[in-house]
Coordinates of C-alpha atoms in Angstrom, one line a residue:
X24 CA -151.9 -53.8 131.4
X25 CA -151.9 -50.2 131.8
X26 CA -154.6 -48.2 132.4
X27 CA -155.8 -44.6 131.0
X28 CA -158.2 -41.9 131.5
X29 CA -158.7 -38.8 129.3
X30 CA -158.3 -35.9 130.8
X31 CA -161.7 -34.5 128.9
X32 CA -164.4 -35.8 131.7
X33 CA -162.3 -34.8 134.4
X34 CA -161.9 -30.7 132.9
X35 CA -165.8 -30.9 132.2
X36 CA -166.8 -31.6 136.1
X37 CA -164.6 -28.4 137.7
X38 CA -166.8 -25.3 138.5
X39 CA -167.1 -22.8 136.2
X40 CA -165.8 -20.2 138.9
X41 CA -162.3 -21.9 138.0
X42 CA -159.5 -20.7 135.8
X43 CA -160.1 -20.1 132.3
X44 CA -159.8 -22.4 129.2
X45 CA -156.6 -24.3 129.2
X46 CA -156.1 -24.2 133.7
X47 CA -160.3 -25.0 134.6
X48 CA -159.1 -27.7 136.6
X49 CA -157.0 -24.8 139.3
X50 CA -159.1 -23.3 141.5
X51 CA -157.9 -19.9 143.2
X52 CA -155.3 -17.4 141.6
X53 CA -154.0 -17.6 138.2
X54 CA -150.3 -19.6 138.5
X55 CA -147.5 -17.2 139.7
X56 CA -144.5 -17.6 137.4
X57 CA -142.1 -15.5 136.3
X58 CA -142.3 -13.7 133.2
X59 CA -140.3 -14.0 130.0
X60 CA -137.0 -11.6 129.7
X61 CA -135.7 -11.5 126.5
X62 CA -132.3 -10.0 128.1
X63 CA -131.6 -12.5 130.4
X64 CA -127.9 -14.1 130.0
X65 CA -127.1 -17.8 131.2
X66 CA -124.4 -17.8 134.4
X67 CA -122.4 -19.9 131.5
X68 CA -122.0 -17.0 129.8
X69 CA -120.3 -14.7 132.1
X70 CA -118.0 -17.8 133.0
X71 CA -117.5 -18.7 129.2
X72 CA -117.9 -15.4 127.1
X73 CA -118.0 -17.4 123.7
X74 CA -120.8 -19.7 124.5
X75 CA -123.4 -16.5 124.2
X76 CA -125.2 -16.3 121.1
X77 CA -123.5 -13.6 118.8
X78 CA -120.2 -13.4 120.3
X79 CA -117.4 -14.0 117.8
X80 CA -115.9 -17.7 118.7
X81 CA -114.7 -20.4 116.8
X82 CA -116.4 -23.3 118.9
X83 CA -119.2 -25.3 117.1
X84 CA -122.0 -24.2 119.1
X85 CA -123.4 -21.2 121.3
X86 CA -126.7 -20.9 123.7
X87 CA -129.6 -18.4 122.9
X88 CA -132.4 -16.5 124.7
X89 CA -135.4 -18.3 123.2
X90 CA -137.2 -15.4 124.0
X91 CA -135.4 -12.9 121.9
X92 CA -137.4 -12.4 118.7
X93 CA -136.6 -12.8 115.4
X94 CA -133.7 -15.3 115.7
X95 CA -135.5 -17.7 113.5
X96 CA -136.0 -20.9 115.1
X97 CA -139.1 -21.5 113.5
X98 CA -137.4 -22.3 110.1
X99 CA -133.9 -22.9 110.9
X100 CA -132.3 -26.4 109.7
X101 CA -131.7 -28.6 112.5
X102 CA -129.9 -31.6 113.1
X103 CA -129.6 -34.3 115.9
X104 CA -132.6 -36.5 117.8
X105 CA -135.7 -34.6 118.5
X106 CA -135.0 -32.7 122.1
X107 CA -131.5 -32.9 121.1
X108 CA -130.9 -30.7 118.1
X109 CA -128.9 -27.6 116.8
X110 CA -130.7 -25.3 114.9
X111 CA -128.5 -23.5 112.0
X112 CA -128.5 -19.5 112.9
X113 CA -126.7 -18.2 109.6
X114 CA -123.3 -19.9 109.8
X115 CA -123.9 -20.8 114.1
X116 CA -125.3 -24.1 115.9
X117 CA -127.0 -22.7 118.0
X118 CA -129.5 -24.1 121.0
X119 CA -132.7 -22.0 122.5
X120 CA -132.7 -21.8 126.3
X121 CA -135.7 -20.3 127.7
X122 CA -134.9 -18.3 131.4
X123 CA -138.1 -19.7 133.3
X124 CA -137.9 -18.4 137.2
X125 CA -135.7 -15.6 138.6
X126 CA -132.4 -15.4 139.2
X127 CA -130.8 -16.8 141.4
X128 CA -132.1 -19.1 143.3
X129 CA -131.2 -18.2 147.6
X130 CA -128.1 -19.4 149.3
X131 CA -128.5 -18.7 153.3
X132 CA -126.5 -20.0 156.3
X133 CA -128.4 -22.7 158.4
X134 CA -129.3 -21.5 162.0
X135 CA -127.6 -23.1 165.2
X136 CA -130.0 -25.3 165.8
X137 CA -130.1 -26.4 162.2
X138 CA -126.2 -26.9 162.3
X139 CA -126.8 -29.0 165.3
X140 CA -129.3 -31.6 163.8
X141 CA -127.1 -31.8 160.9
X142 CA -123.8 -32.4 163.1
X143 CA -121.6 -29.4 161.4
X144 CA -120.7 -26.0 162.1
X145 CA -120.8 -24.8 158.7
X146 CA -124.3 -25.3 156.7
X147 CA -125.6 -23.7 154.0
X148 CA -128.3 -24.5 151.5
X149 CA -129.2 -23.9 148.5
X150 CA -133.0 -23.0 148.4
X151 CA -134.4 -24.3 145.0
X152 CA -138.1 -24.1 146.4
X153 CA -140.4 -21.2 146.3
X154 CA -143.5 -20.9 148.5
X155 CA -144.7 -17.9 146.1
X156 CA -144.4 -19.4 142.4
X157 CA -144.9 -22.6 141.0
X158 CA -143.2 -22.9 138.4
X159 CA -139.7 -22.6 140.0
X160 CA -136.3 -24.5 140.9
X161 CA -134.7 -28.1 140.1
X162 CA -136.6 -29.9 137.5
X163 CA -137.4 -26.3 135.9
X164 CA -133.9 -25.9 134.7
X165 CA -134.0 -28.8 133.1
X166 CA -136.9 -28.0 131.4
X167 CA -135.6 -24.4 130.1
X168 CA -133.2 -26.1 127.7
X169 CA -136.2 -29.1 126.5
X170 CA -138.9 -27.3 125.8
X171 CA -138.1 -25.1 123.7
X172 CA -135.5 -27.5 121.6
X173 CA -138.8 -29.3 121.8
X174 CA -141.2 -26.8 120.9
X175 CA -138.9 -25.3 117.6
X176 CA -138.5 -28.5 116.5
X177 CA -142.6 -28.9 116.0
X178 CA -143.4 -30.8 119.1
X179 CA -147.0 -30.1 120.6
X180 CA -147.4 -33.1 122.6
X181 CA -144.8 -34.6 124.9
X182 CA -144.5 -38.3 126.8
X183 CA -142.7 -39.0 129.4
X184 CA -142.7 -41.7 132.6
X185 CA -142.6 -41.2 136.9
X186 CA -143.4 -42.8 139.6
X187 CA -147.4 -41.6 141.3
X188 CA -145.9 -38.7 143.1
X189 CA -143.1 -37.9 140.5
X190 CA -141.8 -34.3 141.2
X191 CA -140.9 -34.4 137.3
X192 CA -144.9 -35.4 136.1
X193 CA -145.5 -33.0 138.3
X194 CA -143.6 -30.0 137.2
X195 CA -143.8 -31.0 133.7
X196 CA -147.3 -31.1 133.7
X197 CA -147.1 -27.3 135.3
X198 CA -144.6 -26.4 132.9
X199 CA -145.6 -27.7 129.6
X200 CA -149.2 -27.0 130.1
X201 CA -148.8 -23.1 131.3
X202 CA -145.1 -21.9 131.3
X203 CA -143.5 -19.6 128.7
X204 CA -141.0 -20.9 126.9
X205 CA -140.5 -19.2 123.3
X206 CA -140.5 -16.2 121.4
X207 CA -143.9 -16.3 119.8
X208 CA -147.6 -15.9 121.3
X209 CA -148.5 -17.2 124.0
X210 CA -150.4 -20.7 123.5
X211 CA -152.1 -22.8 126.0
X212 CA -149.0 -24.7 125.8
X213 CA -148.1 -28.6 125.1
X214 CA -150.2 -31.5 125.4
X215 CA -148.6 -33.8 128.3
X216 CA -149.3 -37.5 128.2
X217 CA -147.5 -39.3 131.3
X218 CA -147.2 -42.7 132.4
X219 CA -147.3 -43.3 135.9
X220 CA -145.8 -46.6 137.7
X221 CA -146.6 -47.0 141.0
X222 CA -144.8 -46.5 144.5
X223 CA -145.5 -46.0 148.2
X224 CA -148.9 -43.6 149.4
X225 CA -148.5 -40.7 151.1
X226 CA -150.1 -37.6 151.2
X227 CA -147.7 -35.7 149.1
X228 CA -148.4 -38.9 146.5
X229 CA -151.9 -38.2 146.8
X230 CA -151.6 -34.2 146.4
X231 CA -149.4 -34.7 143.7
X232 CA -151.8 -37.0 141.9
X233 CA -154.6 -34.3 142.4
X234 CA -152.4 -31.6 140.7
X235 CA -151.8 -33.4 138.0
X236 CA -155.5 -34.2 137.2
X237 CA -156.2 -30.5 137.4
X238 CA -153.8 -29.5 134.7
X239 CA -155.3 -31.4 132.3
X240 CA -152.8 -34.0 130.8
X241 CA -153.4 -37.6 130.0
X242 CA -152.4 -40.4 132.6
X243 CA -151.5 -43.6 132.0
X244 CA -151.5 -45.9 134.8
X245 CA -148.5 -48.8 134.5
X246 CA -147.3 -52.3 136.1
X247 CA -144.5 -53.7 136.5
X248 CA -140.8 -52.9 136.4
X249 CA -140.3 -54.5 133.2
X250 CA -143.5 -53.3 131.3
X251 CA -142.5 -49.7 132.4
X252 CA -138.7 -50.0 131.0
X253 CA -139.7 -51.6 127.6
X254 CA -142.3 -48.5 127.4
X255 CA -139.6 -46.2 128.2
X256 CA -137.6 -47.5 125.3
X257 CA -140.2 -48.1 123.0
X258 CA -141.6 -44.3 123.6
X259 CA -138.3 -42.8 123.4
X260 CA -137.6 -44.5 119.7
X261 CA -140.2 -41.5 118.6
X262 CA -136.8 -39.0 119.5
X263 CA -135.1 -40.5 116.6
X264 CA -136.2 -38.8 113.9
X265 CA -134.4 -36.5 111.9
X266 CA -137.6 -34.9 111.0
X267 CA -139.7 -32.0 112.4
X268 CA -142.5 -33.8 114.6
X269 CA -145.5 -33.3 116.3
X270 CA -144.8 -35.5 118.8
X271 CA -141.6 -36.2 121.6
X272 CA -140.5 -37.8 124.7
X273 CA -138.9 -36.6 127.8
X274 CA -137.2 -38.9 129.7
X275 CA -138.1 -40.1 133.2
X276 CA -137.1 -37.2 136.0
X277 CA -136.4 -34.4 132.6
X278 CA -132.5 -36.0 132.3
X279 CA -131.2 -35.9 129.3
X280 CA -127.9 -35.1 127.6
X281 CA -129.2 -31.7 126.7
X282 CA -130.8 -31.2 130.5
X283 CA -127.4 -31.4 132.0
X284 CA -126.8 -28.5 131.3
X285 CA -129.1 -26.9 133.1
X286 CA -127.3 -27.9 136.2
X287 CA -123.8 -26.4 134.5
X288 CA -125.6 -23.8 134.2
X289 CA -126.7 -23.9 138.5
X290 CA -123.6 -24.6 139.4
X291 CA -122.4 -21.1 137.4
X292 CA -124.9 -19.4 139.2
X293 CA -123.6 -20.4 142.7
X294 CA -120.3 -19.6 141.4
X295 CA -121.6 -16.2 140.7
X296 CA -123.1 -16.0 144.0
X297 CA -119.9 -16.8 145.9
X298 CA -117.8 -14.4 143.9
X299 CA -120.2 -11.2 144.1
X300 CA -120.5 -11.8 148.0
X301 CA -124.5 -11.7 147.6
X302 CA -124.3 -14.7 150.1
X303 CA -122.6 -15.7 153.3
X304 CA -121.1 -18.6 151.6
X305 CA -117.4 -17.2 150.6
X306 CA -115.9 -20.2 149.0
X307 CA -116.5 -23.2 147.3
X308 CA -118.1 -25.7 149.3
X309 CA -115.7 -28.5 150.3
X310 CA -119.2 -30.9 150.3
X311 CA -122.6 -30.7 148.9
X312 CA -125.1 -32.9 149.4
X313 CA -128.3 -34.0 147.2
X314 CA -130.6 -36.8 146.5
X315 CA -130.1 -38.5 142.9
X316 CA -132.9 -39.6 140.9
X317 CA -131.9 -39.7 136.8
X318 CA -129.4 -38.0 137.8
X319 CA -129.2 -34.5 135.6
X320 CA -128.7 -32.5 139.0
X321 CA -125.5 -34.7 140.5
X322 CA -124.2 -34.9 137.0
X323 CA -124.9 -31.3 136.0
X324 CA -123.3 -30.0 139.0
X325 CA -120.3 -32.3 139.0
X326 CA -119.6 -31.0 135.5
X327 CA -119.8 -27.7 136.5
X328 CA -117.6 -27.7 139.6
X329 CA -115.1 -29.6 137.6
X330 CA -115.2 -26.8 134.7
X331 CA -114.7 -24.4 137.5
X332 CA -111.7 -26.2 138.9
X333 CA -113.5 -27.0 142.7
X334 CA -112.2 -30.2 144.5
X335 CA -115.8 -30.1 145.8
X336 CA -116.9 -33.2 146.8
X337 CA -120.7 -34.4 145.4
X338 CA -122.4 -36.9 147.7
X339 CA -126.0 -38.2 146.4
X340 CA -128.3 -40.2 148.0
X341 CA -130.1 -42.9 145.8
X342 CA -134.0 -42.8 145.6
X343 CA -134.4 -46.1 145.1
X344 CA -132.7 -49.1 143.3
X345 CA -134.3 -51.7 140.8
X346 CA -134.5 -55.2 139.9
X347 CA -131.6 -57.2 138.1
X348 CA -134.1 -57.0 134.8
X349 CA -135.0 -53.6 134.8
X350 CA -130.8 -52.2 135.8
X351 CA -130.2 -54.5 132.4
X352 CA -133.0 -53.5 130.3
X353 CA -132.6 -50.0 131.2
X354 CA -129.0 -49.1 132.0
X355 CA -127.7 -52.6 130.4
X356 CA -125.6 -52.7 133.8
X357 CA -126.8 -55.0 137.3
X358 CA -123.6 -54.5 139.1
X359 CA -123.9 -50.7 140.0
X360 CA -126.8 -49.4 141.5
X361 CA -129.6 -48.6 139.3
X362 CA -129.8 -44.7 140.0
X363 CA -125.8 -44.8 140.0
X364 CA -125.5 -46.5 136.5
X365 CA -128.0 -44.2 134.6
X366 CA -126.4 -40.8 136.1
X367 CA -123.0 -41.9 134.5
X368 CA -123.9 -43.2 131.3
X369 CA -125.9 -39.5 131.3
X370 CA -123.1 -37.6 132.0
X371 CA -121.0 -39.6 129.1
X372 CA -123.9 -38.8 126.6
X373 CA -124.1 -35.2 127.7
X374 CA -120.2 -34.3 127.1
X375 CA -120.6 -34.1 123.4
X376 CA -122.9 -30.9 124.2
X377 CA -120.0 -30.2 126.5
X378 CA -117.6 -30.2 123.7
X379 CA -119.1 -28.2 120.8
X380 CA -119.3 -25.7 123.5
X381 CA -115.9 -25.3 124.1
X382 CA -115.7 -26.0 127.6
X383 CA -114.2 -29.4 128.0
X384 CA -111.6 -30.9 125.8
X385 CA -111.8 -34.5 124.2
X386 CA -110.4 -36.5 126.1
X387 CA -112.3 -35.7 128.9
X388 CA -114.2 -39.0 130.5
X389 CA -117.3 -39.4 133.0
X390 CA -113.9 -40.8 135.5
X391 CA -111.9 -38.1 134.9
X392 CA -114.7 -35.9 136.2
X393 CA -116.0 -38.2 138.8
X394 CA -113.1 -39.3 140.1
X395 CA -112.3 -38.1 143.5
X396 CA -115.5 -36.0 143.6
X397 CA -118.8 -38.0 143.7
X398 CA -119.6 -40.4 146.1
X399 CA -123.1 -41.9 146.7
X400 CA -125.2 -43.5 149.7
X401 CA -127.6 -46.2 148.6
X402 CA -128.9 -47.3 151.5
X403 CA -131.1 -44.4 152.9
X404 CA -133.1 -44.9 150.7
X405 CA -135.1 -47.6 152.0
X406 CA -137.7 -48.9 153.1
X407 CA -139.0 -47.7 149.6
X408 CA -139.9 -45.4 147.1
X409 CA -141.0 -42.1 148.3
X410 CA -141.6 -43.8 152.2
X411 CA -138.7 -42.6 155.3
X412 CA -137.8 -45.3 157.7
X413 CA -138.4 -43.9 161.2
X414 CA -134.6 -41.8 161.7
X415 CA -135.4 -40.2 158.4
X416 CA -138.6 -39.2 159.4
X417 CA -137.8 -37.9 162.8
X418 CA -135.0 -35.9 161.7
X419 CA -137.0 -34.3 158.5
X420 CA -139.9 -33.5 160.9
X421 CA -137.1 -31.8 163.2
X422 CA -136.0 -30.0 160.1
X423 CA -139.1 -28.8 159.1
X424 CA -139.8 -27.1 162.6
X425 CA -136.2 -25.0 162.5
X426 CA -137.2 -24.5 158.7
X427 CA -136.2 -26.4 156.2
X428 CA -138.6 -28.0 154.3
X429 CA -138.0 -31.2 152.9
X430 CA -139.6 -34.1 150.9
X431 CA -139.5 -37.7 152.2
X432 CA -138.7 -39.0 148.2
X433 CA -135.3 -37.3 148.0
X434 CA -134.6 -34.1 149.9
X435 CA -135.0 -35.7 153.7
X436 CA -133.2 -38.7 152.7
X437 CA -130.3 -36.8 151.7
X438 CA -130.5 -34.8 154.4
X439 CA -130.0 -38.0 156.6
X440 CA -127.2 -38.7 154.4
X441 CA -125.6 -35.4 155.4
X442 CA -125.8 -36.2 158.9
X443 CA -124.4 -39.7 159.2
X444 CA -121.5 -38.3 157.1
X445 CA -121.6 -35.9 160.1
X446 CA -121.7 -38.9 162.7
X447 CA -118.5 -40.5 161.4
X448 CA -116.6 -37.8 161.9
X449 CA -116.3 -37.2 158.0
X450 CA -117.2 -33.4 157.8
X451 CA -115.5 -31.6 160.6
X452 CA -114.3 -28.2 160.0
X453 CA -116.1 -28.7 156.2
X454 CA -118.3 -25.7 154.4
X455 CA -121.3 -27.9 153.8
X456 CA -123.4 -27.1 151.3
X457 CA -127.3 -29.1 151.2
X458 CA -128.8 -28.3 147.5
X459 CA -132.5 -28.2 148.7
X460 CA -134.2 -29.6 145.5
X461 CA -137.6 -29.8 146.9
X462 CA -140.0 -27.2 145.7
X463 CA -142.3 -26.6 148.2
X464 CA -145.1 -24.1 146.6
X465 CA -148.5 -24.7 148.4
X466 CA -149.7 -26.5 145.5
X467 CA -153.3 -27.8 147.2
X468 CA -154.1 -24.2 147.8
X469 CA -155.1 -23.9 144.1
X470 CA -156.6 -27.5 143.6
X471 CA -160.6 -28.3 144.8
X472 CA -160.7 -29.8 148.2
X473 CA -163.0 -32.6 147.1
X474 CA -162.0 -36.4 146.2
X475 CA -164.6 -36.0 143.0
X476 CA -161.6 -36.1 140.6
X477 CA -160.4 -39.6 141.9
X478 CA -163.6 -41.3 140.5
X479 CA -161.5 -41.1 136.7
X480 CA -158.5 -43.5 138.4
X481 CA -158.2 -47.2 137.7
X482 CA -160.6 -48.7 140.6
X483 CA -156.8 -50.1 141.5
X484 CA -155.3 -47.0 142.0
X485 CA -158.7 -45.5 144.0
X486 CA -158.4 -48.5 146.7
X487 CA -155.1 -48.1 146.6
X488 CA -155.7 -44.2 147.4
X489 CA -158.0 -44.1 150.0
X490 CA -157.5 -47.5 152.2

């Protein structure tokens, strides 16, 4: 049975010092985020020319600054499942992407010591993690092409699923709730309902369960592999309509076919970083490393270093794996892993968007793209969840005193990953590059100190927290 509390009693016991109608729940100063720019291009665009709204093209489909007004959105015919549609733009498909965080995100060398722990002599990472603004980095790009196709569709209130400490509840909570993402005034944003399954406590678990009490969404609180993958498919049937609606879902960790993208789209804007010389990185990385969850990043990037004709290699390291039931119920496969199965059968949905935009030709495949280029670990990830076995740990706290900040769900495993690739010998003389997609704004420095908000959990959840 799943559990819920509304998030009306917890909004009506913060102070009345705290933030305004809409954010009462965040203590401290008003959310740092970037602000909307109408001008802003996508890297895609300086990489393909035609995919830019307005430019003269004979491919079905082009991309457009959500913010720019007067496009017409609002009223424009669309087509497709909801968080997947064209809108009709006088005789274009087009789809609204909504610029969320500065550009780009920082590329910088690792320090010797760094280099050392890692077992390589040339590391670099990509920082998607700001300690100034929240609403920043990996799951936000994802979000810049959902929302708004969300949002100009009709959409007001969005499900989706994670795990306790889900980076993607979290961020979509932040997002939804208080981020700009269209052209017309600004609203207190979406109504967020999330279902939460659980997984190992930690502190970021708890902290991340804090924020999202404070931004005022709805939580449901879920058992069982099986119960949570028949509720992903039943909530996601509401994304079949061919109708403007009120309502939507976003699948678990913001991957979807459309959300891909949004990692073409990062991998463009390394591209662009390389070939201006704005970084110390002067060619394509030979390796980069991440941790896979849904798997938009890995397959996003993958697609993107294939379109730019890399032999980069992609090595991810698996967050978890799942049951025999819940591979078949929700990837209809039990022989792959379960992270491993639901990346490719996203990347093979997602190349239709790849197509109308004139960027890959139709006989492309998920192997043709893969092949060669992504390999995975799936054993790091254990003991669980969201918990580091004790090399994992050690070598993550080591990390975090030369600097790099890491998360002990997904960037510290893969981080591991890197550096038993390292051990066998397998990266010597390689430009390693570690895509850091742990955001690691300071996020209980705007959330009350107190436990008060725990006493609206499930009295399962609360022993669970504090035992």
């Amino acid at each position: 049975m799943a559990a819920a509390f509304g998030v009306g009693e917890i909004a009506s016991y913060w102070p009345e010092q705290a933030l305004g109608h809409g954010v009462n729940a965040l203590t401290g100063p008003a959310l740092p985020q970037f602000r909307a720019n109408a001008e802003t291009a996508p890297a895609l665009a300086e990489r393909f020319p035609w995919v830019q709204y307005g430019e003269a093209t004979s491919h079905k489909l082009q991309i457009a600054n959500a913010f720019k007004p007067g496009i017409g959105f609002e009223s424009a015919p669309t087509e497709g499942r909801l968080g997947e549609r064209e809108f009709t733009i006088g005789s274009r498909a087009v789809i609204p992407w909504a610029p969320m965080f500065e550009r780009p995100s920082v590329i910088f060398r690792a320090n010797r010591e760094l280099q050392s722990l890692a077992g390589v002599e040339q590391l670099f990472i990509k920082d998607e993690g700001s300690d100034l603004v929240a609403i920043y980095g990996n799951k936000v790009r994802k979000y810049e092409f959902l929302l708004p196709n969300l949002h100009y569709s009709g959409v007001r209130k969005i499900y989706s699923h994670g795990a306790y400490g889900s980076n993607h509840c979290a961020h979509l909570a932040l997002t939804g709730r208080f981020a700009e993402f269209h052209s017309g005034p600004r609203s207190e944003g979406m109504d967020v309902v999330l279902n939460l399954y659980p997984q190992a406590i930690t502190e970021n678990v708890v902290t991340k369960l804090r924020l999202l009490s404070a931004t005022g969404v709805t939580l449901n609180f879920m058992q069982g592999d099986a119960v949570v993958g028949v509720s992903i498919k039943m909530l996601s049937l509401m994304n079949q309509t061919t109708k403007r609606s009120a309502e939507g879902y976003i699948d678990p960790g913001g991957s979807s076919p459309l959300s891909v993208l949004g990692h073409v789209e990062a991998a463009m804007e390394l591209a662009q970083q390389i070939e201006s010389g704005s970084c110390e990185l002067n060619r394509y990385p030979d390796y980069v490393f991440l941790p896979i969850g849904t798997g938009g990043t890995a397959m996003g990037l993958a697609l993107g270093f294939y379109l730019l004709g890399w032999p980069t290699r992609v090595v991810v390291t698996c967050s978890q794996d799942k049951s025999s039931l819940a591979k078949l119920v929700v990837n209809g496969d039990i022989g792959a892993p379960f992270d491993i199965a639901h990346a490719c059968h996203l990347l093979e949905e997602s190349l239709p968007w790849a197509r109308k935009l004139g960027l890959v030709e139709d006989d492309i495949t998920p192997a043709k793209i893969l092949k060669g280029r992504l390999f995975y670990d799936n054993e790091t990830w254990l003991p669980a969840y969201g918990k580091m076995n004790k090399r994992v740990a050690e070598r993550a706290g080591l990390a975090n005193d030369l600097g790099l900040v890491l998360d002990g769900t997904f960037s510290a495993k893969a981080f591991d990953t890197l550096g038993s690739f390292a051990e066998r010998g397998l990266l010597k003389n390689k430009r390693i590059l570690f895509w850091n997609t742990y955001q690691r704004f300071p996020f209980e420095t705007i959330l009350p100190q107190d436990d008060a908000w725990a006493k609206y959990l499930p009295e399962d959840v609360q022993s669970r927290l504090f035992t």
